[in-house]
XYZ file of N, CA and C in Angstrom:
474
model
N -101.938 58.959 72.597
C -101.330 58.681 73.886
C -99.844 59.066 73.847
N -99.406 59.746 74.870
C -98.020 60.183 74.975
C -97.109 58.983 75.253
N -95.947 58.968 74.595
C -94.977 57.904 74.847
C -94.445 58.005 76.269
N -94.150 56.854 76.817
C -93.567 56.821 78.154
C -92.096 57.203 78.084
N -91.612 57.827 79.155
C -90.206 58.195 79.275
C -89.424 56.941 79.653
N -88.573 56.481 78.758
C -87.784 55.265 78.999
C -86.659 55.613 79.969
N -86.743 55.032 81.160
C -85.871 55.412 82.272
C -85.040 54.226 82.741
N -83.728 54.421 82.804
C -82.801 53.403 83.307
C -82.421 53.769 84.734
N -82.840 52.959 85.698
C -82.508 53.172 87.115
C -81.275 52.346 87.451
N -80.205 53.037 87.846
C -78.933 52.365 88.147
C -78.653 52.404 89.643
N -78.314 51.229 90.192
C -77.926 51.109 91.598
C -77.117 49.825 91.753
N -76.362 49.731 92.849
C -75.587 48.517 93.109
C -76.528 47.412 93.586
N -76.312 46.212 93.128
C -77.191 45.087 93.466
C -77.246 44.784 94.959
N -76.232 45.187 95.716
C -76.205 44.941 97.155
C -76.707 46.134 97.966
N -77.337 47.092 97.324
C -77.853 48.282 98.010
C -78.982 47.868 98.956
N -78.717 47.889 100.234
C -79.662 47.417 101.246
C -80.957 48.239 101.246
N -80.887 49.494 100.853
C -82.079 50.348 100.849
C -83.047 50.020 99.722
N -82.611 49.258 98.730
C -83.485 48.953 97.592
C -83.851 47.474 97.514
N -83.720 46.767 98.631
C -84.056 45.346 98.660
C -85.446 45.072 99.236
N -86.014 46.014 99.989
C -87.354 45.834 100.527
C -87.429 45.197 101.893
N -86.283 44.886 102.518
C -86.314 44.266 103.843
C -85.513 45.058 104.874
N -85.230 46.305 104.574
C -84.523 47.189 105.504
C -85.547 47.817 106.443
N -85.133 48.221 107.650
C -86.093 48.842 108.572
C -86.618 50.171 108.029
N -85.876 50.795 107.136
C -86.326 52.037 106.501
C -86.508 51.751 105.010
N -87.744 51.560 104.586
C -88.035 51.243 103.191
C -88.485 52.454 102.379
N -88.183 53.648 102.844
C -88.569 54.858 102.129
C -88.079 54.830 100.690
N -86.797 54.555 100.500
C -86.231 54.562 99.152
C -86.744 53.390 98.326
N -86.892 52.235 98.927
C -87.452 51.072 98.231
C -88.857 51.384 97.732
N -89.675 51.960 98.597
C -91.053 52.271 98.209
C -91.100 53.251 97.041
N -90.178 54.191 97.009
C -90.162 55.158 95.910
C -89.554 54.566 94.643
N -88.298 54.128 94.715
C -87.578 53.702 93.520
C -88.091 52.395 92.925
N -88.450 51.444 93.750
C -88.818 50.122 93.249
C -90.329 49.983 93.057
N -91.118 50.555 93.941
C -92.564 50.389 93.848
C -93.264 51.548 93.128
N -93.129 52.755 93.653
C -93.909 53.883 93.152
C -93.556 54.258 91.713
N -92.285 54.272 91.365
C -91.911 54.650 90.001
C -92.504 53.702 88.966
N -92.617 52.429 89.303
C -93.216 51.449 88.382
C -94.697 51.749 88.132
N -95.371 52.346 89.107
C -96.796 52.665 88.949
C -97.040 53.935 88.144
N -96.004 54.733 87.939
C -96.165 55.985 87.207
C -96.416 55.666 85.726
N -97.577 56.056 85.236
C -97.968 55.715 83.865
C -97.177 56.485 82.804
N -96.422 57.500 83.215
C -95.600 58.267 82.271
C -94.193 57.697 82.115
N -93.855 56.719 82.955
C -92.499 56.175 82.957
C -92.481 54.701 82.562
N -91.448 54.320 81.861
C -91.136 52.925 81.606
C -89.782 52.689 82.265
N -89.801 52.146 83.480
C -88.602 51.990 84.305
C -87.964 50.620 84.066
N -86.662 50.627 83.834
C -85.892 49.389 83.789
C -84.806 49.505 84.849
N -84.802 48.555 85.773
C -83.802 48.547 86.840
C -82.515 47.898 86.357
N -81.399 48.515 86.731
C -80.075 47.978 86.441
C -79.323 47.803 87.755
N -79.597 46.693 88.480
C -78.801 46.392 89.670
C -77.435 45.893 89.215
N -76.388 46.610 89.563
C -75.066 46.381 88.992
C -74.090 45.773 89.983
N -72.920 45.462 89.459
C -71.781 45.118 90.301
C -71.015 46.404 90.581
N -69.711 46.303 90.794
C -68.906 47.478 91.142
C -68.631 48.393 89.954
N -68.866 47.876 88.743
C -68.656 48.671 87.544
C -69.809 48.394 86.584
N -70.245 49.428 85.885
C -71.340 49.270 84.924
C -71.021 50.057 83.667
N -71.029 49.382 82.524
C -70.775 50.037 81.248
C -72.099 50.587 80.723
N -72.246 51.887 80.822
C -73.505 52.532 80.458
C -73.730 52.600 78.948
N -72.760 52.214 78.160
C -72.944 52.261 76.704
C -74.095 51.361 76.248
N -74.467 50.363 77.042
C -75.600 49.498 76.699
C -76.923 50.267 76.722
N -76.937 51.459 77.314
C -78.151 52.265 77.406
C -78.384 53.120 76.158
N -77.352 53.324 75.367
C -77.428 54.205 74.196
C -78.558 53.784 73.259
N -79.345 54.764 72.855
C -80.483 54.600 71.936
C -81.643 53.796 72.525
N -81.551 53.371 73.762
C -82.624 52.589 74.374
C -83.351 53.320 75.503
N -82.762 54.434 75.974
C -83.342 55.142 77.117
C -83.328 56.645 76.895
N -84.317 57.307 77.499
C -84.446 58.761 77.404
C -83.769 59.471 78.564
N -83.642 58.774 79.688
C -83.059 59.369 80.885
C -82.404 58.273 81.725
N -81.338 58.661 82.422
C -80.682 57.771 83.380
C -80.993 58.310 84.766
N -81.490 57.450 85.630
C -81.816 57.809 87.005
C -80.864 57.074 87.934
N -80.138 57.838 88.740
C -79.202 57.247 89.699
C -79.831 57.257 91.082
N -79.732 56.149 91.767
C -80.270 56.061 93.124
C -79.666 57.147 94.003
N -78.399 57.515 93.739
C -77.728 58.537 94.532
C -76.554 59.120 93.755
N -76.176 60.319 94.149
C -74.966 60.917 93.575
C -73.751 60.635 94.458
N -73.903 59.737 95.422
C -72.823 59.351 96.323
C -72.498 57.884 96.084
N -71.298 57.465 96.413
C -70.840 56.112 96.114
C -71.604 55.013 96.852
N -72.203 55.303 98.012
C -72.902 54.246 98.752
C -74.120 53.771 97.958
N -74.191 52.479 97.736
C -75.320 51.895 97.027
C -75.250 52.050 95.524
N -74.120 52.561 95.047
C -73.905 52.766 93.612
C -72.686 51.970 93.171
N -72.595 51.662 91.873
C -71.341 51.077 91.391
C -70.225 52.103 91.539
N -69.023 51.646 91.754
C -67.882 52.560 91.903
C -67.583 53.293 90.601
N -67.879 52.637 89.482
C -67.549 53.227 88.187
C -68.733 53.084 87.232
N -69.113 54.204 86.608
C -70.120 54.205 85.543
C -69.370 54.491 84.241
N -68.950 53.417 83.605
C -68.124 53.538 82.400
C -68.915 54.148 81.241
N -68.261 55.021 80.499
C -68.785 55.632 79.269
C -69.986 56.552 79.464
N -70.323 56.902 80.687
C -71.487 57.753 80.892
C -71.288 59.148 80.298
N -70.059 59.630 80.285
C -69.805 60.956 79.716
C -69.908 60.957 78.198
N -69.898 59.790 77.587
C -70.017 59.685 76.132
C -71.471 59.628 75.668
N -72.375 59.420 76.598
C -73.787 59.304 76.243
C -74.448 60.669 76.176
N -75.402 60.794 75.278
C -76.192 62.015 75.164
C -77.561 61.775 75.801
N -77.544 61.302 77.035
C -78.765 61.005 77.794
C -78.687 61.803 79.090
N -79.737 62.565 79.428
C -79.716 63.305 80.697
C -79.608 62.356 81.892
N -78.876 62.793 82.910
C -78.684 62.002 84.131
C -79.310 62.758 85.300
N -80.218 62.064 85.985
C -80.894 62.616 87.165
C -80.468 61.771 88.356
N -80.142 62.431 89.476
C -79.687 61.691 90.653
C -80.399 62.185 91.907
N -80.680 61.235 92.796
C -81.140 61.610 94.132
C -79.935 62.213 94.835
N -80.133 63.364 95.451
C -79.038 63.999 96.184
C -78.714 63.155 97.415
N -77.441 63.012 97.693
C -76.977 62.220 98.834
C -77.436 62.844 100.144
N -77.330 62.067 101.204
C -77.607 62.605 102.523
C -76.738 63.832 102.748
N -77.241 64.826 103.461
C -76.512 66.088 103.631
C -75.067 65.934 104.085
N -74.763 64.992 104.928
C -73.405 64.804 105.424
C -72.412 64.394 104.350
N -72.913 63.918 103.220
C -72.040 63.469 102.136
C -71.993 64.445 100.962
N -72.668 65.572 101.069
C -72.797 66.498 99.943
C -71.448 66.946 99.379
N -70.514 67.339 100.220
C -69.221 67.841 99.731
C -68.444 66.766 98.973
N -68.594 65.519 99.382
C -67.879 64.417 98.743
C -68.425 64.102 97.353
N -69.600 64.615 97.023
C -70.241 64.251 95.759
C -69.881 65.159 94.591
N -69.127 66.214 94.824
C -68.763 67.096 93.715
C -67.952 66.344 92.657
N -67.201 65.349 93.084
C -66.431 64.515 92.167
C -67.373 63.701 91.265
N -68.385 63.075 91.854
C -69.308 62.264 91.055
C -70.174 63.138 90.148
N -70.387 64.380 90.532
C -71.162 65.286 89.669
C -70.514 65.362 88.284
N -69.218 65.502 88.264
C -68.490 65.583 86.990
C -68.328 64.196 86.351
N -67.893 63.230 87.141
C -67.618 61.888 86.608
C -68.863 61.214 86.042
N -70.007 61.440 86.678
C -71.238 60.779 86.254
C -72.121 61.683 85.398
N -71.627 62.889 85.088
C -72.319 63.806 84.179
C -73.766 64.073 84.634
N -73.917 64.402 85.906
C -75.260 64.608 86.463
C -75.801 65.966 86.029
N -77.011 65.936 85.478
C -77.666 67.149 84.990
C -78.654 67.739 85.998
N -79.342 66.871 86.730
C -80.411 67.314 87.629
C -80.383 66.497 88.918
N -80.882 67.127 89.988
C -80.960 66.476 91.296
C -82.370 66.559 91.843
N -82.689 65.603 92.718
C -83.935 65.669 93.473
C -83.713 65.027 94.833
N -84.567 65.335 95.749
C -84.585 64.727 97.084
C -85.802 65.301 97.798
N -86.090 64.787 98.994
C -87.181 65.390 99.744
C -86.696 66.558 100.605
N -85.429 66.941 100.451
C -84.874 68.095 101.161
C -85.476 69.388 100.617
N -85.628 70.370 101.479
C -86.078 71.687 101.055
C -85.054 72.290 100.098
N -85.524 73.041 99.117
C -84.639 73.621 98.107
C -83.575 74.532 98.717
N -83.960 75.353 99.684
C -82.974 76.261 100.283
C -81.885 75.479 101.022
N -82.248 74.358 101.647
C -81.259 73.530 102.329
C -80.322 72.872 101.304
N -80.872 72.400 100.192
C -80.040 71.813 99.137
C -78.963 72.805 98.708
N -79.350 74.068 98.490
C -78.395 75.063 98.002
C -77.440 75.574 99.082
N -77.666 75.227 100.330
C -76.654 75.467 101.355
C -75.515 74.453 101.212
N -75.833 73.308 100.635
C -74.882 72.204 100.528
C -74.224 72.088 99.159
N -74.948 72.474 98.116
C -74.495 72.299 96.736
C -74.367 73.649 96.034
N -73.568 73.708 94.960
C -73.419 74.956 94.208
C -74.755 75.461 93.647
N -74.876 76.760 93.544
C -76.140 77.373 93.126
C -76.500 77.091 91.672
N -75.545 76.679 90.842
C -75.868 76.405 89.443
C -76.400 74.980 89.223
N -76.396 74.127 90.247
C -76.972 72.789 90.130
C -78.488 72.918 90.024
N -79.094 72.102 89.191
C -80.556 72.100 89.032
C -81.143 71.110 90.024
N -82.164 71.562 90.777
C -82.711 70.751 91.869
C -84.225 70.902 91.958
N -84.879 69.807 92.355
C -86.318 69.813 92.583
C -86.622 69.010 93.847
N -87.443 69.573 94.725
C -87.902 68.841 95.905
C -89.047 67.924 95.489
N -88.930 66.651 95.817
C -89.999 65.684 95.552
C -90.254 64.935 96.856
N -91.479 65.000 97.346
C -91.841 64.255 98.547
C -92.144 62.827 98.102
N -91.443 61.871 98.689
C -91.623 60.475 98.286
C -91.427 59.544 99.463
N -91.774 58.279 99.234
C -91.528 57.250 100.230
C -92.744 56.812 101.016
N -93.864 57.507 100.859
C -95.076 57.102 101.575
C -95.843 56.146 100.665
N -95.878 54.901 101.025
C -96.534 53.877 100.228
C -97.981 53.719 100.701
N -98.976 53.984 99.850
C -100.389 53.942 100.262
C -100.810 52.621 100.902
N -100.271 51.505 100.431
C -100.672 50.205 100.974
C -100.311 50.054 102.451
N -99.363 50.831 102.940
C -98.974 50.750 104.349
C -100.043 51.326 105.275
N -100.985 52.064 104.709
C -101.983 52.755 105.518
C -103.394 52.219 105.299
N -103.531 51.063 104.689
C -104.848 50.504 104.415
C -105.533 49.959 105.662
N -104.830 49.294 106.519
C -105.431 48.646 107.695
C -104.797 49.153 108.982
N -104.750 50.456 109.138
C -104.152 51.054 110.325
C -105.186 51.097 111.446
N -104.795 50.610 112.608
C -105.671 50.625 113.777
C -105.830 52.072 114.260
N -107.042 52.476 114.605
C -107.231 53.836 115.121
C -106.330 54.101 116.325
N -105.878 55.331 116.451
C -104.934 55.706 117.493
C -105.449 55.333 118.884
N -106.733 55.581 119.141
C -107.299 55.308 120.471
C -107.145 53.841 120.873
N -107.204 52.960 119.920
C -107.096 51.532 120.211
C -105.636 51.085 120.343
N -104.713 51.909 119.883
C -103.300 51.540 119.968
C -102.693 51.921 121.314
N -103.326 52.751 122.068
C -102.774 53.190 123.360
C -102.873 52.002 124.329
N -101.743 51.568 124.817
C -101.700 50.450 125.758
C -101.732 50.944 127.195
N -101.099 52.072 127.427
C -101.123 52.672 128.756
C -100.835 54.149 128.605
N -101.291 54.908 129.523
C -101.091 56.355 129.450
C -99.723 56.730 130.013
N -99.161 57.783 129.490
C -97.855 58.263 129.940
C -98.055 59.247 131.070
C-alpha cells in the first residue's frame, strides 16, 4: 500500500469560507470535507491566528497546502516557511486579487497553484513560469442525494 501524502492545510481560524455556515460552501466542501475523503492524503488542518510559525511542520509533512495565495482568510505572516524544504501548493486567489499576490508568492515560497479557473485565464493573470493546474471542486455529492425533480419544483410558470 502506498503511503499517504502528509498534508498541512493552513488557513486563518476566522476564515468564513472554511466554517461550513457561509452561503457559499464551495471552499468548505473541498478543503474541509472532500480532501479528508481522499485516500491518498493525510490532511491535518492548521487554523491559525494572525501569525503561524511553520517550523512545527518540519519533518512531519510532505506538502503545505494554503487555502489561498492572498491575505484574506490566511495568517498575515507564515514564519520560517522559506527555511522549510517542503513544497507549498496554494489555491489561486480570486482574479481581482491576482496582482496583489506576487508578494506572497515570494514570501510564502509557493511552488504550485490550483483553482477551478481555466489554465489560459490563470496565465492572463499570473506570470507564465508559475506552475498551475485546473481542478474542478466544490460539488459535494451529499447535496444531491434528495433533490426534488425539476417538474415538481416549478411553483408557477414565467
